Amino acid sequence: MNKRVLAGILSMVMASGMSAVPALADDAGQELDVAVNAEVKTLVPWAASESQAFLVMNQAQEGLFRMDADNVPQPALCDKYEVSDDKLTYTFHLRDGIKWSNGEPITAQDFVYAWLKQMSADATNGYSFLMTDYIVGGQEYNEGSGSEDKVEVKAVDDKTLQVKLKNPTPYFLGLTTMSMFFPVNQKFCEAQGDQFDVTPDNMLFSGPYKITEYDPAVGATFVKNDQYWDADNVAIENAKVRVMKDSAAALNAYKAGELSQVEITGTDVAANKDNPEFSQLTDFRTNYLQFNLTDPVMSNVDMRKAISLAIDRKTLVDSILADGSAAGTGLIADGMAGDGSKTFRELNGDVSPYDPEKAKECYDKAVKELGSDAPKEVTLLIGDDSVMKTVATFIQSQLEQNLGLSVKIDTKTMQGRGEQMDANNYQFGFTAWGADYDDAMTYLDLWTNGTPYRGNYKNDDYNKLIADAKSQTDDKARLQDMLDAEKLLVETDAVVAPIYHRGHAVLTKSNLKDLVSHPIGVPMEFKYAHFE
Amino acid sequence: MTNDCVKDSMFRKVKVDEAEREHLDAPMTSVLADAWYRLRQNRAAVAALFILAAIVLLAIFAPVFSRYSFKEPDYNAIFALPDKAHIFGTDQFGRDLWVRCWMGCRISLMIAVVAALVDIFIGVTYGAVSALFGGRVDAIMQRIIEVLVGIPSLIIVILFLMAFPAGVGTIIAALSITGWVNMARLVRAEILKLKNQEFVLASRVLGTSSRGIILHDLVPNAVSVIVINVMFTIPSAIFTEAFLSFIGIGLAEPQASLGVLINNGYQVLQNYPHVMIFPAIIIILIMVCFSILGDGLRDALDPQMSR
Amino acid sequence: MARYIVKRLIYIVVTLWVITTCTFFLMKKLPGTPFDPERFASMPQAQQEKVLEMYGLNDPVPVQYVKYLGNMLRGDLGTSFTYVNQPVTGIITSRLGPSFLIGAQAVLIGLAIGLILGILAAWHHNSGIDAITMIIAVLGVSVPNFVMAALLQYFVGLKWGILPIGFWTNWKCSILPTIALSFSATAMVARFMRTEMLDVLNQDYIVTAKAKGLSQMRILMFHAIRNSIIPVVTILGPIVINLMTGSLAVESVYSIPGIGSLFVDCIKGNDYPVIMGITVFYASFYMLVILLVDIIYSLIDPRIRLSKEQED
């Protein structure tokens, strides 16, 4: 009898397991398959904060603009726009005949609804500042002191959207390519209630692709959206974003032909350098040490300078990481916009150099100044990520070797690290910031409010520079403010020590062309891709 | 018919020599000495014991006598293949793997020993008491186990690491909370089977205390199950520790256990297999030796297994 | 028997309540919020407060606990914080399918191969098959399952191209993870079976059976196996629970949407409703399996059954 019971239970289990296995994927030859290394947890625009979700949303939705292969925003759902002379009022004219995937027209009201939602208290993704910092009335609405109708995002008519900004913002068009700025159909959204964007049935699409299957742990399946205004120029019919957490497994899948492109990391980068399918770019993302200026040891500026000067970033990126990352010569990542002919980094030079002798000098000075407070050991707070651990180990060995300062590495979960930094409970922490848009302000703005997370840095000169840059209508003066601000923050005050800019290396099947990757915000464009 | 042949005079009264009565031809041996004697007869077990001793000695002394330190990086010798300078090669930081393996061995052996001790002392006692007393005591003790297993241990480990500095001690303490549960259940099952057998009844009738019954009657008879389970506890403790490092909340660099070394090696397996192979060989060697030794110990300790 | 089961089920409910309570309060001690720490830190204070309020995280923990318990009694486990607006029950059930399938297959394989190896090894003690069994038993526990999974994927999946590398599209995808997962179970079952068989084969009743002239096969089938399988049933509980509740490593190597990775993710991401949901599920599953094992146990152990008959 017991055998039969057991068999019964097992057959039930088998049945329940198999029902979770979707039907065999059709082998329609040229499908675009890419992998992401973490789950696509949510596609609700005002809740999603991870790049995996941005990638999926960017294929299924579209904003006023879309980035091209050179990271320049090109008109998308809008085809014309005007900027007032004071550079504060933008008027966008929507393209004719743009439709949602259910055939309804996309209107200016859809943008207003989505943007207001992102500025409301419902937004949990932490990206509200991308609107509230710029749009008149947004801040007040977000904090609850202002009302919805005071927010200067208005639908003049069905086809015209008008936005008033607080300050001239040269990168504003770039912002509109991000997923928070994508339109949302109010009627549809409200009809779905809290199920909006939870399953493909509760989604409406404005972009080049429709999502037909979505499972946070598996990924998303796309099919070309026939209602898309530029559908004629979308070459690939079917695409998939698949969740593959193990990088070795993803590489195996690529080699077996199950992926069209794969991101490679660690030692695989060096091993594949000569592969014709190899390509890489440096993300606009900076991994840096944040010093806590209220800590007795780290309040000493020479100590901070000594630590920054003692780290050989070139060895780190060339020999240890060896994954295409670039040495952190400043807070603003390599390649980010400068004056048009030169990048910001080229203009400001190396503000966080490696100089062991000078480091030792600074260290000795710091020890003298600190007197009895001079530390025997400092504690570096990091999150539980293997690359972070590697870098921390390197920093530990460098400080020991070049300064004779021993470092204790305190590893916490990402949440734990965040909380400890928020609670001002750290000496120095290893953290990172990815640019949201191609402008130095995306970094520099972070150190103006003096929170513990940003090391309690409060410097009126710095804040003045940032405030001035924000209100400048002259692009040159604005750039100079920001160049000075970076020097002040990194070189003079040594509040942060930039370590490296993350590399992004991929292998792409040779017959797949024009799969565009961006170093910021939205990571990838399926729209332009085609097979040969 | 009378039997005249047998006369009293033909008999001599024997004086009872108390000492003589207890005389054994073989030398007196305790249970342990006896077990030790029997273990020595088992050649495979002796070999395993020697290899384990060698591993322990290497773990203690190899790092001391090496020119390299387990944390000293050498950026000119990254991922060096095994050669004369570095017997096991080097890792991502150019650190000598020979030294790191034996340092890791120290930590893993420490974790293994503590796990085994917790298993034997807490697990066996808990299981035995629960089974022997039965009834309400058993029911409550089993519910306590269920509660311990039911609360996700990962939460407990994270909280442990928040409250105490990350280190070998904290990890061992965190692992010990639930590490003994399987043993307790297993011993309980075994003793439930044994406790109604005649020899336990006899012992009880003779007035042996519960403690005596557990220690002298039940545990020795459950020894084979105990020994094998310890053999499974050891690797599972070593790998649970590695799992914690795998998800990022284990030991802090530059410290490493064998499990961590295997994890790190796994990351570069396809390009630099030597980084994983050596710690893996050591761990397998430890397991094989423990296993053979365990079998030998069981044969030696279990009265029923003697040939 | 029925009374015994009912009593145990009541115990399970009470224990479940204790577990839920402990986990709830411990979980609230986990550092941080359920939101992206970097992003949350850059929100203005006022918005942080509002977000916390929206998720009911500003209430005192005991109040949150009472609310949660109330909802749970109504069968509502809430919606996830990180999987926005997705009900916890839905997330857990969708992840259970793959883990259960692979786990159940691995248990079956482990049990079948483990028992056969264990029996053969004991029956032919000190022979070649015995040596092979011991080698498998040692390797099975000393090679970590993610290494096994990676090797299988590399050779069987990529080099020989026999089976899919990963993904979760059809049944074939479950073969490699099942094999990777079943090694440790095979090892444990083989090891326990062999030892217990050796024990039993030395018992007087086997000698008696031999003396009575019973055939080897009969002794094996009706006396030896039946009596040695009991401890295997005991370890079966933990094996079933281990394998069927998902393995983070195997799931990540084969890209399987299973419950193992969900569990680790939600704990590290402070997704409180999902943590509680999985805990409730896991604890009930554990206790039910243990109960089942105890029942099976009494069914196959003649001595336990005897004592029950005497009671009646």
PDB file of N, CA and C in Angstrom, chain C residues 3-34:
ATOM      1  N   ARG C   3      -6.190   8.559  14.720  1.00  0.00           N
ATOM      2  CA  ARG C   3      -6.083   9.505  15.834  1.00  0.00           C
ATOM      3  C   ARG C   3      -4.688  10.080  15.918  1.00  0.00           C
ATOM      4  N   TYR C   4      -3.716   9.194  15.705  1.00  0.00           N
ATOM      5  CA  TYR C   4      -2.319   9.613  15.757  1.00  0.00           C
ATOM      6  C   TYR C   4      -2.050  10.689  14.706  1.00  0.00           C
ATOM      7  N   ILE C   5      -2.572  10.464  13.496  1.00  0.00           N
ATOM      8  CA  ILE C   5      -2.334  11.426  12.416  1.00  0.00           C
ATOM      9  C   ILE C   5      -2.994  12.765  12.733  1.00  0.00           C
ATOM     10  N   VAL C   6      -4.227  12.720  13.234  1.00  0.00           N
ATOM     11  CA  VAL C   6      -4.922  13.957  13.574  1.00  0.00           C
ATOM     12  C   VAL C   6      -4.140  14.734  14.629  1.00  0.00           C
ATOM     13  N   LYS C   7      -3.645  13.979  15.625  1.00  0.00           N
ATOM     14  CA  LYS C   7      -2.872  14.621  16.678  1.00  0.00           C
ATOM     15  C   LYS C   7      -1.641  15.309  16.096  1.00  0.00           C
ATOM     16  N   ARG C   8      -0.980  14.591  15.213  1.00  0.00           N
ATOM     17  CA  ARG C   8       0.221  15.167  14.595  1.00  0.00           C
ATOM     18  C   ARG C   8      -0.128  16.407  13.773  1.00  0.00           C
ATOM     19  N   LEU C   9      -1.248  16.369  13.074  1.00  0.00           N
ATOM     20  CA  LEU C   9      -1.635  17.521  12.252  1.00  0.00           C
ATOM     21  C   LEU C   9      -1.885  18.745  13.139  1.00  0.00           C
ATOM     22  N   ILE C  10      -2.482  18.511  14.303  1.00  0.00           N
ATOM     23  CA  ILE C  10      -2.685  19.632  15.229  1.00  0.00           C
ATOM     24  C   ILE C  10      -1.343  20.185  15.680  1.00  0.00           C
ATOM     25  N   TYR C  11      -0.429  19.275  16.017  1.00  0.00           N
ATOM     26  CA  TYR C  11       0.928  19.705  16.357  1.00  0.00           C
ATOM     27  C   TYR C  11       1.493  20.581  15.260  1.00  0.00           C
ATOM     28  N   ILE C  12       1.317  20.141  14.004  1.00  0.00           N
ATOM     29  CA  ILE C  12       1.896  20.871  12.870  1.00  0.00           C
ATOM     30  C   ILE C  12       1.384  22.303  12.838  1.00  0.00           C
ATOM     31  N   VAL C  13       0.083  22.459  13.074  1.00  0.00           N
ATOM     32  CA  VAL C  13      -0.476  23.812  13.038  1.00  0.00           C
ATOM     33  C   VAL C  13       0.147  24.676  14.130  1.00  0.00           C
ATOM     34  N   VAL C  14       0.259  24.106  15.332  1.00  0.00           N
ATOM     35  CA  VAL C  14       0.831  24.880  16.436  1.00  0.00           C
ATOM     36  C   VAL C  14       2.291  25.224  16.142  1.00  0.00           C
ATOM     37  N   THR C  15       3.049  24.229  15.704  1.00  0.00           N
ATOM     38  CA  THR C  15       4.454  24.465  15.405  1.00  0.00           C
ATOM     39  C   THR C  15       4.596  25.519  14.316  1.00  0.00           C
ATOM     40  N   LEU C  16       3.720  25.448  13.344  1.00  0.00           N
ATOM     41  CA  LEU C  16       3.761  26.401  12.231  1.00  0.00           C
ATOM     42  C   LEU C  16       3.585  27.824  12.749  1.00  0.00           C
ATOM     43  N   TRP C  17       2.677  27.951  13.713  1.00  0.00           N
ATOM     44  CA  TRP C  17       2.456  29.281  14.285  1.00  0.00           C
ATOM     45  C   TRP C  17       3.715  29.790  14.984  1.00  0.00           C
ATOM     46  N   VAL C  18       4.361  28.881  15.751  1.00  0.00           N
ATOM     47  CA  VAL C  18       5.592  29.282  16.442  1.00  0.00           C
ATOM     48  C   VAL C  18       6.648  29.706  15.418  1.00  0.00           C
ATOM     49  N   ILE C  19       6.781  28.898  14.367  1.00  0.00           N
ATOM     50  CA  ILE C  19       7.785  29.203  13.341  1.00  0.00           C
ATOM     51  C   ILE C  19       7.481  30.538  12.676  1.00  0.00           C
ATOM     52  N   THR C  20       6.219  30.749  12.319  1.00  0.00           N
ATOM     53  CA  THR C  20       5.832  32.004  11.663  1.00  0.00           C
ATOM     54  C   THR C  20       6.176  33.192  12.546  1.00  0.00           C
ATOM     55  N   THR C  21       5.847  33.071  13.805  1.00  0.00           N
ATOM     56  CA  THR C  21       6.095  34.179  14.721  1.00  0.00           C
ATOM     57  C   THR C  21       7.584  34.471  14.833  1.00  0.00           C
ATOM     58  N   CYS C  22       8.371  33.410  15.102  1.00  0.00           N
ATOM     59  CA  CYS C  22       9.821  33.616  15.243  1.00  0.00           C
ATOM     60  C   CYS C  22      10.378  34.235  13.974  1.00  0.00           C
ATOM     61  N   THR C  23      10.030  33.651  12.821  1.00  0.00           N
ATOM     62  CA  THR C  23      10.603  34.134  11.565  1.00  0.00           C
ATOM     63  C   THR C  23      10.221  35.588  11.323  1.00  0.00           C
ATOM     64  N   PHE C  24       8.962  35.917  11.625  1.00  0.00           N
ATOM     65  CA  PHE C  24       8.509  37.279  11.367  1.00  0.00           C
ATOM     66  C   PHE C  24       9.360  38.294  12.118  1.00  0.00           C
ATOM     67  N   PHE C  25       9.560  38.030  13.398  1.00  0.00           N
ATOM     68  CA  PHE C  25      10.307  39.014  14.187  1.00  0.00           C
ATOM     69  C   PHE C  25      11.789  39.009  13.847  1.00  0.00           C
ATOM     70  N   LEU C  26      12.338  37.828  13.551  1.00  0.00           N
ATOM     71  CA  LEU C  26      13.753  37.776  13.164  1.00  0.00           C
ATOM     72  C   LEU C  26      13.967  38.505  11.849  1.00  0.00           C
ATOM     73  N   MET C  27      13.050  38.254  10.901  1.00  0.00           N
ATOM     74  CA  MET C  27      13.157  38.824   9.563  1.00  0.00           C
ATOM     75  C   MET C  27      13.168  40.344   9.603  1.00  0.00           C
ATOM     76  N   LYS C  28      12.379  40.888  10.528  1.00  0.00           N
ATOM     77  CA  LYS C  28      12.320  42.348  10.628  1.00  0.00           C
ATOM     78  C   LYS C  28      13.643  42.923  11.120  1.00  0.00           C
ATOM     79  N   LYS C  29      14.486  42.065  11.693  1.00  0.00           N
ATOM     80  CA  LYS C  29      15.795  42.522  12.154  1.00  0.00           C
ATOM     81  C   LYS C  29      16.812  42.538  11.011  1.00  0.00           C
ATOM     82  N   LEU C  30      16.464  41.958   9.868  1.00  0.00           N
ATOM     83  CA  LEU C  30      17.382  41.977   8.733  1.00  0.00           C
ATOM     84  C   LEU C  30      17.640  43.439   8.357  1.00  0.00           C
ATOM     85  N   PRO C  31      18.875  43.738   7.975  1.00  0.00           N
ATOM     86  CA  PRO C  31      19.195  45.137   7.705  1.00  0.00           C
ATOM     87  C   PRO C  31      18.565  45.634   6.410  1.00  0.00           C
ATOM     88  N   GLY C  32      18.236  46.910   6.378  1.00  0.00           N
ATOM     89  CA  GLY C  32      17.822  47.542   5.128  1.00  0.00           C
ATOM     90  C   GLY C  32      16.346  47.436   4.830  1.00  0.00           C
ATOM     91  N   THR C  33      15.977  47.938   3.671  1.00  0.00           N
ATOM     92  CA  THR C  33      14.593  47.966   3.219  1.00  0.00           C
ATOM     93  C   THR C  33      14.455  47.043   2.016  1.00  0.00           C
ATOM     94  N   PRO C  34      13.216  46.800   1.555  1.00  0.00           N
ATOM     95  CA  PRO C  34      13.070  45.959   0.363  1.00  0.00           C
ATOM     96  C   PRO C  34      13.423  46.692  -0.932  1.00  0.00           C
TER      97      PRO C  34
END
